[in-house]
PDB file of C-alpha atoms in Angstrom:
ATOM      1  CA  MET A   1     108.110  66.858 115.820  1.00 49.00           C
ATOM      2  CA  GLU A   2     107.674  70.497 114.791  1.00 54.00           C
ATOM      3  CA  THR A   3     110.086  72.075 112.341  1.00 52.00           C
ATOM      4  CA  LYS A   4     110.874  75.701 113.083  1.00 59.00           C
ATOM      5  CA  ILE A   5     111.625  77.963 110.125  1.00 67.00           C
ATOM      6  CA  LEU A   6     113.689  81.078 110.717  1.00 84.00           C
ATOM      7  CA  ILE A   7     112.161  84.068 108.917  1.00 92.00           C
ATOM      8  CA  PRO A   8     114.726  86.850 108.321  1.00 94.00           C
ATOM      9  CA  ARG A   9     114.073  90.248 109.860  1.00 95.00           C
ATOM     10  CA  LEU A  10     114.538  93.411 107.794  1.00 95.00           C
ATOM     11  CA  HIS A  11     116.195  96.433 109.335  1.00 88.00           C
ATOM     12  CA  ALA A  12     115.551 100.138 108.967  1.00 83.00           C
ATOM     13  CA  ARG A  13     118.784 101.071 107.199  1.00 86.00           C
ATOM     14  CA  ASP A  14     119.002  98.058 104.909  1.00 90.00           C
ATOM     15  CA  TYR A  15     116.590  97.715 101.982  1.00 93.00           C
ATOM     16  CA  THR A  16     117.998  94.353 100.877  1.00 95.00           C
ATOM     17  CA  PHE A  17     115.502  91.487 100.661  1.00 97.00           C
ATOM     18  CA  PRO A  18     116.217  87.759 100.722  1.00 96.00           C
ATOM     19  CA  ASP A  19     115.920  85.931  97.406  1.00 97.00           C
ATOM     20  CA  PRO A  20     112.146  85.457  96.869  1.00 97.00           C
ATOM     21  CA  ARG A  21     112.849  81.914  95.695  1.00 96.00           C
ATOM     22  CA  ALA A  22     113.907  81.134  99.264  1.00 92.00           C
ATOM     23  CA  ALA A  23     110.347  81.549 100.525  1.00 94.00           C
ATOM     24  CA  SER A  24     108.103  78.564 101.161  1.00 92.00           C
ATOM     25  CA  ASP A  25     105.220  77.927  98.772  1.00 95.00           C
ATOM     26  CA  GLU A  26     103.030  79.823 101.234  1.00 95.00           C
ATOM     27  CA  GLY A  27     105.297  82.746 100.444  1.00 96.00           C
ATOM     28  CA  LEU A  28     106.387  84.297 103.746  1.00 96.00           C
ATOM     29  CA  LEU A  29     109.858  85.661 103.046  1.00 97.00           C
ATOM     30  CA  ALA A  30     110.750  88.221 105.717  1.00 97.00           C
ATOM     31  CA  TRP A  31     109.334  90.470 108.413  1.00 96.00           C
ATOM     32  CA  GLY A  32     110.009  93.899 109.815  1.00 96.00           C
ATOM     33  CA  GLY A  33     111.500  96.926 108.129  1.00 95.00           C
ATOM     34  CA  ASP A  34     109.135  99.731 107.173  1.00 95.00           C
ATOM     35  CA  LEU A  35     106.778 100.896 104.436  1.00 94.00           C
ATOM     36  CA  LYS A  36     108.913 103.683 103.033  1.00 94.00           C
ATOM     37  CA  PRO A  37     108.379 104.210  99.286  1.00 94.00           C
ATOM     38  CA  GLU A  38     111.973 103.225  98.532  1.00 94.00           C
ATOM     39  CA  ARG A  39     111.590  99.879 100.289  1.00 96.00           C
ATOM     40  CA  LEU A  40     108.255  99.203  98.616  1.00 97.00           C
ATOM     41  CA  LEU A  41     109.727  99.806  95.165  1.00 96.00           C
ATOM     42  CA  ARG A  42     112.687  97.563  95.988  1.00 97.00           C
ATOM     43  CA  ALA A  43     110.247  94.844  97.016  1.00 98.00           C
ATOM     44  CA  TYR A  44     107.860  94.986  94.071  1.00 98.00           C
ATOM     45  CA  VAL A  45     110.561  94.883  91.398  1.00 97.00           C
ATOM     46  CA  GLN A  46     111.623  91.565  92.974  1.00 97.00           C
ATOM     47  CA  GLY A  47     108.099  90.146  93.089  1.00 98.00           C
ATOM     48  CA  ILE A  48     107.709  90.755  96.832  1.00 98.00           C
ATOM     49  CA  PHE A  49     104.793  92.526  98.513  1.00 97.00           C
ATOM     50  CA  PRO A  50     103.703  93.404 102.082  1.00 96.00           C
ATOM     51  CA  TRP A  51     100.647  91.692 103.511  1.00 94.00           C
ATOM     52  CA  PHE A  52      99.764  91.806 107.186  1.00 92.00           C
ATOM     53  CA  ASN A  53      96.997  92.767 109.591  1.00 85.00           C
ATOM     54  CA  GLU A  54      97.138  96.121 111.319  1.00 77.00           C
ATOM     55  CA  GLY A  55      98.886  95.785 114.677  1.00 80.00           C
ATOM     56  CA  ASP A  56     101.013  92.852 113.480  1.00 88.00           C
ATOM     57  CA  PRO A  57     104.627  93.075 112.296  1.00 91.00           C
ATOM     58  CA  ILE A  58     105.089  93.926 108.603  1.00 94.00           C
ATOM     59  CA  LEU A  59     105.220  90.633 106.679  1.00 96.00           C
ATOM     60  CA  TRP A  60     106.744  90.332 103.201  1.00 97.00           C
ATOM     61  CA  TRP A  61     105.544  87.681 100.744  1.00 97.00           C
ATOM     62  CA  SER A  62     106.407  86.000  97.459  1.00 98.00           C
ATOM     63  CA  PRO A  63     103.978  83.074  97.137  1.00 97.00           C
ATOM     64  CA  ASN A  64     104.085  80.044  94.883  1.00 98.00           C
ATOM     65  CA  PRO A  65     102.065  79.828  92.672  1.00 97.00           C
ATOM     66  CA  ARG A  66     101.333  83.344  91.447  1.00 97.00           C
ATOM     67  CA  LEU A  67      98.393  84.819  89.530  1.00 98.00           C
ATOM     68  CA  ILE A  68      98.783  87.123  86.518  1.00 98.00           C
ATOM     69  CA  LEU A  69      96.458  88.594  83.918  1.00 98.00           C
ATOM     70  CA  LEU A  70      97.543  89.380  80.384  1.00 98.00           C
ATOM     71  CA  PRO A  71      95.635  92.515  79.288  1.00 97.00           C
ATOM     72  CA  SER A  72      94.484  90.851  76.074  1.00 96.00           C
ATOM     73  CA  ASP A  73      93.053  87.876  78.011  1.00 97.00           C
ATOM     74  CA  ILE A  74      90.432  89.804  79.992  1.00 97.00           C
ATOM     75  CA  LYS A  75      87.047  88.093  79.669  1.00 97.00           C
ATOM     76  CA  ILE A  76      84.130  90.460  79.222  1.00 95.00           C
ATOM     77  CA  SER A  77      80.747  88.757  79.525  1.00 94.00           C
ATOM     78  CA  LYS A  78      77.716  90.055  77.683  1.00 94.00           C
ATOM     79  CA  SER A  79      76.244  91.321  80.941  1.00 93.00           C
ATOM     80  CA  LEU A  80      79.466  93.140  81.849  1.00 95.00           C
ATOM     81  CA  ALA A  81      79.707  94.671  78.386  1.00 95.00           C
ATOM     82  CA  LYS A  82      76.163  95.952  78.833  1.00 94.00           C
ATOM     83  CA  ARG A  83      76.968  97.348  82.288  1.00 92.00           C
ATOM     84  CA  MET A  84      80.112  99.056  80.973  1.00 94.00           C
ATOM     85  CA  LYS A  85      77.906 101.415  78.957  1.00 94.00           C
ATOM     86  CA  HIS A  86      76.632 102.926  82.210  1.00 94.00           C
ATOM     87  CA  PHE A  87      80.083 103.451  83.721  1.00 98.00           C
ATOM     88  CA  GLU A  88      82.727 106.087  83.173  1.00 98.00           C
ATOM     89  CA  ILE A  89      86.329 104.980  83.658  1.00 98.00           C
ATOM     90  CA  ARG A  90      88.800 107.530  84.961  1.00 98.00           C
ATOM     91  CA  TYR A  91      92.457 107.295  85.884  1.00 98.00           C
ATOM     92  CA  ASP A  92      94.273 108.902  88.819  1.00 98.00           C
ATOM     93  CA  THR A  93      91.565 111.424  89.682  1.00 98.00           C
ATOM     94  CA  CYS A  94      91.080 110.313  93.316  1.00 98.00           C
ATOM     95  CA  PHE A  95      93.890 107.929  94.231  1.00 98.00           C
ATOM     96  CA  GLU A  96      93.705 108.233  98.024  1.00 98.00           C
ATOM     97  CA  GLU A  97      89.926 107.897  98.008  1.00 98.00           C
ATOM     98  CA  VAL A  98      90.227 104.630  96.070  1.00 98.00           C
ATOM     99  CA  MET A  99      92.658 103.266  98.682  1.00 98.00           C
ATOM    100  CA  ARG A 100      90.352 104.300 101.509  1.00 98.00           C
ATOM    101  CA  GLN A 101      87.329 102.772  99.783  1.00 97.00           C
ATOM    102  CA  CYS A 102      89.268  99.509  99.393  1.00 96.00           C
ATOM    103  CA  LEU A 103      89.865  99.628 103.154  1.00 95.00           C
ATOM    104  CA  GLU A 104      86.380 100.706 104.189  1.00 95.00           C
ATOM    105  CA  THR A 105      84.446  98.257 102.030  1.00 92.00           C
ATOM    106  CA  ARG A 106      86.424  95.349 103.508  1.00 88.00           C
ATOM    107  CA  ILE A 107      85.789  96.564 107.055  1.00 88.00           C
ATOM    108  CA  ALA A 108      82.082  97.003 106.265  1.00 87.00           C
ATOM    109  CA  LYS A 109      81.986  93.322 105.256  1.00 84.00           C
ATOM    110  CA  GLY A 110      83.623  92.312 108.548  1.00 82.00           C
ATOM    111  CA  GLN A 111      86.919  91.492 106.849  1.00 80.00           C
ATOM    112  CA  LYS A 112      90.412  92.420 108.012  1.00 79.00           C
ATOM    113  CA  SER A 113      92.550  94.686 105.866  1.00 82.00           C
ATOM    114  CA  TRP A 114      96.287  95.240 105.417  1.00 86.00           C
ATOM    115  CA  ILE A 115      95.640  98.796 104.194  1.00 92.00           C
ATOM    116  CA  SER A 116      96.901 100.796 107.175  1.00 91.00           C
ATOM    117  CA  GLU A 117      97.389 104.539 107.476  1.00 92.00           C
ATOM    118  CA  ASP A 118     101.137 103.992 106.994  1.00 91.00           C
ATOM    119  CA  LEU A 119     100.494 102.070 103.775  1.00 94.00           C
ATOM    120  CA  ILE A 120      98.120 104.766 102.505  1.00 96.00           C
ATOM    121  CA  GLU A 121     100.753 107.409 103.214  1.00 96.00           C
ATOM    122  CA  ALA A 122     103.466 105.399 101.445  1.00 96.00           C
ATOM    123  CA  PHE A 123     101.379 104.666  98.349  1.00 97.00           C
ATOM    124  CA  CYS A 124     100.185 108.257  98.128  1.00 98.00           C
ATOM    125  CA  ALA A 125     103.852 109.278  98.098  1.00 97.00           C
ATOM    126  CA  LEU A 126     104.481 106.757  95.314  1.00 97.00           C
ATOM    127  CA  HIS A 127     101.476 108.189  93.485  1.00 98.00           C
ATOM    128  CA  VAL A 128     103.002 111.677  93.635  1.00 97.00           C
ATOM    129  CA  LYS A 129     106.262 110.209  92.293  1.00 96.00           C
ATOM    130  CA  GLY A 130     104.382 108.645  89.346  1.00 96.00           C
ATOM    131  CA  PHE A 131     104.625 104.964  90.376  1.00 97.00           C
ATOM    132  CA  ALA A 132     101.255 104.267  92.020  1.00 98.00           C
ATOM    133  CA  HIS A 133      98.039 104.638  90.047  1.00 98.00           C
ATOM    134  CA  SER A 134      94.312 104.151  90.392  1.00 98.00           C
ATOM    135  CA  VAL A 135      91.589 103.182  87.963  1.00 98.00           C
ATOM    136  CA  GLU A 136      88.185 104.502  88.961  1.00 98.00           C
ATOM    137  CA  THR A 137      84.636 103.568  87.988  1.00 98.00           C
ATOM    138  CA  PHE A 138      82.066 106.358  88.121  1.00 98.00           C
ATOM    139  CA  CYS A 139      78.318 106.152  87.668  1.00 97.00           C
ATOM    140  CA  GLU A 140      76.314 109.368  87.399  1.00 96.00           C
ATOM    141  CA  GLY A 141      79.289 111.302  88.741  1.00 96.00           C
ATOM    142  CA  LYS A 142      79.743 109.089  91.822  1.00 98.00           C
ATOM    143  CA  LEU A 143      82.732 106.840  92.555  1.00 98.00           C
ATOM    144  CA  VAL A 144      81.326 103.304  92.729  1.00 98.00           C
ATOM    145  CA  GLY A 145      84.384 101.116  92.173  1.00 98.00           C
ATOM    146  CA  GLY A 146      88.078 101.084  91.492  1.00 98.00           C
ATOM    147  CA  LEU A 147      91.478  99.544  92.001  1.00 98.00           C
ATOM    148  CA  TYR A 148      95.017 100.697  92.674  1.00 98.00           C
ATOM    149  CA  GLY A 149      98.577  99.419  92.380  1.00 98.00           C
ATOM    150  CA  LEU A 150     102.080 100.129  91.134  1.00 97.00           C
ATOM    151  CA  TYR A 151     103.017 100.505  87.485  1.00 96.00           C
ATOM    152  CA  LEU A 152     106.662  99.576  87.084  1.00 94.00           C
ATOM    153  CA  GLY A 153     106.821  99.901  83.322  1.00 85.00           C
ATOM    154  CA  GLY A 154     105.462  96.815  81.603  1.00 91.00           C
ATOM    155  CA  VAL A 155     103.980  95.361  84.776  1.00 97.00           C
ATOM    156  CA  PHE A 156     101.084  96.626  86.885  1.00 97.00           C
ATOM    157  CA  CYS A 157     101.260  95.248  90.426  1.00 98.00           C
ATOM    158  CA  GLY A 158      97.640  95.169  91.508  1.00 97.00           C
ATOM    159  CA  GLU A 159      96.989  95.747  95.194  1.00 97.00           C
ATOM    160  CA  SER A 160      93.269  95.907  95.905  1.00 96.00           C
ATOM    161  CA  MET A 161      89.912  96.739  94.366  1.00 96.00           C
ATOM    162  CA  PHE A 162      86.485  97.698  95.642  1.00 97.00           C
ATOM    163  CA  SER A 163      82.936  97.960  94.421  1.00 97.00           C
ATOM    164  CA  THR A 164      79.807  99.546  95.860  1.00 96.00           C
ATOM    165  CA  GLN A 165      77.767  98.749  92.758  1.00 96.00           C
ATOM    166  CA  SER A 166      77.470  95.539  90.786  1.00 94.00           C
ATOM    167  CA  ASP A 167      80.323  94.988  88.284  1.00 96.00           C
ATOM    168  CA  ALA A 168      82.032  98.304  89.155  1.00 97.00           C
ATOM    169  CA  SER A 169      85.335  96.669  90.150  1.00 97.00           C
ATOM    170  CA  LYS A 170      85.208  94.447  87.055  1.00 97.00           C
ATOM    171  CA  ALA A 171      84.744  97.580  84.961  1.00 98.00           C
ATOM    172  CA  ALA A 172      87.834  99.102  86.590  1.00 98.00           C
ATOM    173  CA  LEU A 173      89.811  95.958  85.717  1.00 98.00           C
ATOM    174  CA  VAL A 174      88.646  96.220  82.103  1.00 98.00           C
ATOM    175  CA  GLY A 175      89.746  99.860  82.169  1.00 98.00           C
ATOM    176  CA  LEU A 176      93.155  98.838  83.478  1.00 98.00           C
ATOM    177  CA  CYS A 177      93.560  96.252  80.715  1.00 98.00           C
ATOM    178  CA  GLU A 178      92.626  98.840  78.098  1.00 97.00           C
ATOM    179  CA  LYS A 179      95.177 101.248  79.575  1.00 97.00           C
ATOM    180  CA  LEU A 180      97.944  98.627  79.597  1.00 96.00           C
ATOM    181  CA  ASN A 181      97.159  97.581  76.049  1.00 95.00           C
ATOM    182  CA  ALA A 182      97.521 101.210  74.968  1.00 95.00           C
ATOM    183  CA  LEU A 183     100.837 101.507  76.814  1.00 94.00           C
ATOM    184  CA  GLY A 184     102.185  98.202  75.563  1.00 93.00           C
ATOM    185  CA  GLY A 185     102.249  96.680  79.055  1.00 93.00           C
ATOM    186  CA  ASP A 186     103.091  93.011  79.563  1.00 95.00           C
ATOM    187  CA  PHE A 187     100.872  91.800  82.392  1.00 97.00           C
ATOM    188  CA  ILE A 188      99.089  92.503  85.664  1.00 98.00           C
ATOM    189  CA  ASP A 189     100.433  90.865  88.807  1.00 98.00           C
ATOM    190  CA  CYS A 190      97.329  89.729  90.694  1.00 97.00           C
ATOM    191  CA  GLN A 191      99.423  88.190  93.495  1.00 95.00           C
ATOM    192  CA  LEU A 192      97.329  85.332  94.934  1.00 93.00           C
ATOM    193  CA  PRO A 193      95.115  82.953  92.913  1.00 94.00           C
ATOM    194  CA  THR A 194      91.364  83.552  93.297  1.00 94.00           C
ATOM    195  CA  ASP A 195      88.426  81.978  91.496  1.00 94.00           C
ATOM    196  CA  HIS A 196      87.008  85.449  90.833  1.00 93.00           C
ATOM    197  CA  LEU A 197      90.052  86.740  88.954  1.00 96.00           C
ATOM    198  CA  GLN A 198      90.582  83.438  87.153  1.00 96.00           C
ATOM    199  CA  SER A 199      87.001  83.656  85.881  1.00 95.00           C
ATOM    200  CA  LEU A 200      87.994  87.012  84.346  1.00 96.00           C
ATOM    201  CA  GLY A 201      90.953  85.530  82.480  1.00 97.00           C
ATOM    202  CA  ALA A 202      93.812  85.481  84.987  1.00 98.00           C
ATOM    203  CA  CYS A 203      96.114  82.456  84.934  1.00 97.00           C
ATOM    204  CA  VAL A 204      98.203  80.671  87.553  1.00 98.00           C
ATOM    205  CA  LEU A 205     101.983  80.437  87.146  1.00 97.00           C
ATOM    206  CA  SER A 206     104.763  78.935  89.199  1.00 98.00           C
ATOM    207  CA  ARG A 207     106.734  81.475  91.204  1.00 98.00           C
ATOM    208  CA  GLU A 208     109.828  80.673  89.172  1.00 98.00           C
ATOM    209  CA  LYS A 209     108.098  81.426  85.870  1.00 98.00           C
ATOM    210  CA  PHE A 210     106.504  84.564  87.284  1.00 98.00           C
ATOM    211  CA  LEU A 211     109.827  85.925  88.538  1.00 98.00           C
ATOM    212  CA  GLY A 212     111.391  85.243  85.140  1.00 97.00           C
ATOM    213  CA  MET A 213     108.579  87.090  83.369  1.00 96.00           C
ATOM    214  CA  LEU A 214     108.850  89.987  85.816  1.00 97.00           C
ATOM    215  CA  GLU A 215     112.598  90.291  85.357  1.00 95.00           C
ATOM    216  CA  ASN A 216     112.288  90.121  81.581  1.00 94.00           C
ATOM    217  CA  ALA A 217     109.495  92.725  81.486  1.00 94.00           C
ATOM    218  CA  LEU A 218     111.443  95.195  83.632  1.00 93.00           C
ATOM    219  CA  GLU A 219     114.773  94.676  81.847  1.00 89.00           C
ATOM    220  CA  ASN A 220     113.314  94.977  78.346  1.00 82.00           C
ATOM    221  CA  CYS A 221     110.734  97.626  79.086  1.00 78.00           C
ATOM    222  CA  THR A 222     109.585  99.350  75.897  1.00 74.00           C
ATOM    223  CA  THR A 223     106.254 100.592  77.222  1.00 81.00           C
ATOM    224  CA  LYS A 224     105.024 104.152  77.172  1.00 87.00           C
ATOM    225  CA  PRO A 225     104.927 106.030  80.477  1.00 86.00           C
ATOM    226  CA  TRP A 226     101.590 105.996  82.303  1.00 91.00           C
TER     227      TRP A 226
END
């Protein structure tokens, strides 16, 4: 016998989200609403993020377990350290281009992407407001890798990364960790566990522990502004 689970629908004039602890381990918490910057900020400070395919309803997630990376735990192999010498790391010089490269490189690989035009518009607005940031890897003056996400003061909520050259996205992650260390940031929210990120030092936490760390980091924020 199938068990039907009622997923709450969000409405345009109400930015309230259900308690993320109410989601299943898979993480689906709610659907609907919009991608306005105000709603996105309300979501991320509660450990909730949008993830859906273009053409589908907006789906909001808070999975269990969760993946985080402490900036001091980043693992830099000898080969990556050698490659880093050929890269230049920049910050916030081409935010929208990084988002579009994250989209286009996935499509080029035949993968689906949640990075829609609406999401690009919303994150670019958050970038202008000083919340969304990009870390970019350049080689010989050309953008070859990068990542983007939201910096909420103490916590960087990573969204996506791309690479058109070997180790370029890893270099961007190293650059992000260096930036957070300089700012006194607590951790990077990597959202879903992956072998790739775990090989670079990320660790898996229960949703409950993650939400506690997130709340503590945001309440006791003593970091420098980005």
